[in-house]
Amino acid sequence: MVNVRVSQGRRLDRMQQVFRYIIIGRQSSREEEEEDDIFQSIANVSLGILPEFEARYLSNLAYANAIASSVPTFDDGSTLFDHIAEKSIPLLTEFQPQELASLVWSFGKAGASNAGLFEKVADHIVSLDNIGEFKPLELSNILSAYAKANQTNSILFQKVADHIVSLDNLHTFRPEDLSNTVHAFATTDEAHPRLFKTVSNRIITLGNLKSFKPHQLSHVLWAFSKAGESNPKLHVRIADHIYLFCKLELFEPSDLSAILLAFGKVEGSHRTRLFQKIADHMVEIGGFDSFEPHEISDVLEAYATADVIHPRLFARLHAHVNAHVESTSLSEDARRNLVWAYEKAEKAEQA
């Protein structure tokens, strides 16, 4: 057990060192049990001096624990995040935009949802005359935090969306900001067609999409599909980029299944050749242990929906499902989609 001592006169300065130690120490420590002891010890010390914390220290404390996947718990069952929320709510007007975004992002990242905090933060942001002081990253992180914590707030989402579409351009929005924004709206079922159109126009007009990471491309496609926002030019642009420039081994199974599902109902030669490339890649890698059962179901559903039947892929996936996938691991919809996809494949072979 690590004993963390904080002198009365230098408590807050000392806490800055504690934050630094959390971040560095978590990365270099070898023993999980020691790490847990360290974080619990730091939390115990923090709890006693939390009333003295300014807004930025509360944000930093939440962030440090979140990136370390640490949610210290006390004897009464409360967590450090519970106490950070309780202390932060009366101080919301003192948080800078970056600190406020970091605070709610940390709660979402740590899985420490606190309805009271999220409600008050939303009320505070909505009450602001101008949210132009928030940078794109901060806005997207706030929206992502609400989506991840399953905390919906339509007024907040609409205000942020209205602000984004009112901008002259989205040149300051990075791929991460664009993808996280539309992904958050789709996840929470918040509709805002003008936002999706604005984001799609920005992506379409970019010189190239090489700055987008695989998961960001899949998040954009999934979000537009989930929100029912069709944009053929966007689909063509992303499909051509993936086909011509992307190494599919860099894509996670969840990325591939999301991309295929998004393109399942989008017609065009760009879809056909993209599906062929992904199928060839999946056949080449051979094993599918990295795919979750529902992802395999999604892949087959996408190919069947698109009427792009790839016999070798279907045969490989069929063998994998029979050998490794328990029927109980699939939802009723997933099982139904598997049966439907294979029936369609059989009819295509007989035709």
Coordinates of N, CA and C in Angstrom, one line a residue, residues 208-218 221 235-252 255-256 259 263 273-282 284:
N208 N -8.3 14.9 -49.7 CA -8.2 13.5 -49.6 C -8.7 13.1 -48.2
L209 N -8.9 11.8 -48.0 CA -9.3 11.3 -46.7 C -8.3 10.6 -45.9
K210 N -7.0 10.8 -46.3 CA -5.9 10.0 -45.6 C -5.8 10.4 -44.2
S211 N -6.3 11.5 -43.7 CA -6.2 11.9 -42.3 C -7.2 11.2 -41.5
F212 N -8.2 10.5 -42.1 CA -9.2 9.7 -41.3 C -8.6 8.3 -41.0
K213 N -8.8 8.0 -39.7 CA -8.4 6.6 -39.3 C -9.5 5.7 -39.6
P214 N -9.2 4.4 -39.7 CA -10.3 3.4 -40.1 C -11.5 3.5 -39.3
H215 N -11.4 3.6 -37.9 CA -12.6 3.7 -37.1 C -13.4 5.0 -37.3
Q216 N -12.7 6.0 -37.7 CA -13.4 7.3 -38.0 C -14.3 7.2 -39.2
L217 N -13.7 6.5 -40.3 CA -14.5 6.3 -41.5 C -15.7 5.4 -41.2
S218 N -15.5 4.4 -40.4 CA -16.7 3.5 -40.1 C -17.7 4.2 -39.2
L221 N -19.8 6.4 -41.5 CA -20.7 5.6 -42.3 C -21.9 5.1 -41.5
H235 N -20.9 8.6 -49.8 CA -20.7 7.1 -49.8 C -19.6 6.8 -50.9
V236 N -19.8 7.4 -52.1 CA -18.9 7.2 -53.2 C -17.5 7.6 -52.8
R237 N -17.4 8.8 -52.1 CA -16.0 9.3 -51.7 C -15.3 8.4 -50.8
I238 N -16.1 7.9 -49.8 CA -15.5 7.0 -48.8 C -15.2 5.7 -49.3
A239 N -16.1 5.1 -50.1 CA -15.9 3.8 -50.8 C -14.6 3.8 -51.7
D240 N -14.5 4.9 -52.5 CA -13.3 4.9 -53.4 C -12.1 5.1 -52.6
H241 N -12.1 5.8 -51.5 CA -10.9 6.0 -50.7 C -10.5 4.7 -50.0
I242 N -11.4 4.0 -49.5 CA -11.1 2.7 -48.8 C -10.6 1.7 -49.9
Y243 N -11.2 1.7 -51.0 CA -10.8 0.7 -52.1 C -9.4 1.0 -52.6
L244 N -9.1 2.3 -52.9 CA -7.9 2.7 -53.5 C -6.7 2.8 -52.6
F245 N -7.0 3.3 -51.4 CA -5.8 3.7 -50.5 C -5.7 2.9 -49.2
C246 N -6.7 2.3 -48.7 CA -6.7 1.7 -47.3 C -6.1 0.3 -47.3
K247 N -5.3 0.0 -46.3 CA -4.9 -1.4 -46.0 C -5.9 -1.9 -45.0
L248 N -6.6 -2.9 -45.4 CA -7.7 -3.5 -44.6 C -7.3 -4.1 -43.4
E249 N -6.0 -4.5 -43.3 CA -5.5 -5.2 -42.1 C -5.5 -4.1 -40.9
L250 N -5.6 -2.9 -41.2 CA -5.7 -1.8 -40.2 C -7.1 -1.6 -39.6
F251 N -8.1 -2.3 -40.2 CA -9.4 -2.1 -39.8 C -9.8 -3.2 -38.8
E252 N -10.5 -2.8 -37.7 CA -11.0 -3.8 -36.8 C -12.2 -4.5 -37.4
D255 N -15.1 -2.3 -37.5 CA -15.1 -1.3 -38.5 C -15.6 -1.9 -39.9
L256 N -15.1 -3.1 -40.2 CA -15.5 -3.8 -41.4 C -17.0 -4.1 -41.5
I259 N -19.0 -0.8 -41.9 CA -18.9 -0.3 -43.2 C -19.7 -1.1 -44.2
F263 N -23.1 0.2 -46.4 CA -23.1 0.2 -47.9 C -24.1 -0.8 -48.4
R273 N -17.1 -3.2 -55.9 CA -15.7 -3.4 -55.9 C -15.2 -3.3 -54.4
L274 N -15.8 -2.5 -53.6 CA -15.4 -2.4 -52.2 C -15.8 -3.7 -51.5
F275 N -16.9 -4.2 -51.8 CA -17.3 -5.5 -51.2 C -16.4 -6.6 -51.6
Q276 N -16.0 -6.6 -52.9 CA -15.1 -7.6 -53.4 C -13.8 -7.5 -52.6
K277 N -13.3 -6.3 -52.4 CA -12.0 -6.2 -51.8 C -12.0 -6.6 -50.3
I278 N -13.1 -6.3 -49.6 CA -13.2 -6.7 -48.2 C -13.4 -8.2 -48.1
A279 N -14.2 -8.8 -49.1 CA -14.4 -10.3 -49.0 C -13.0 -11.0 -49.3
D280 N -12.3 -10.5 -50.3 CA -11.0 -11.1 -50.6 C -10.1 -11.0 -49.3
H281 N -10.1 -9.9 -48.7 CA -9.3 -9.7 -47.5 C -9.7 -10.7 -46.4
M282 N -11.0 -10.8 -46.1 CA -11.5 -11.7 -45.1 C -11.1 -13.2 -45.4
E284 N -8.6 -14.1 -47.1 CA -7.1 -14.3 -47.0 C -6.7 -14.4 -45.6

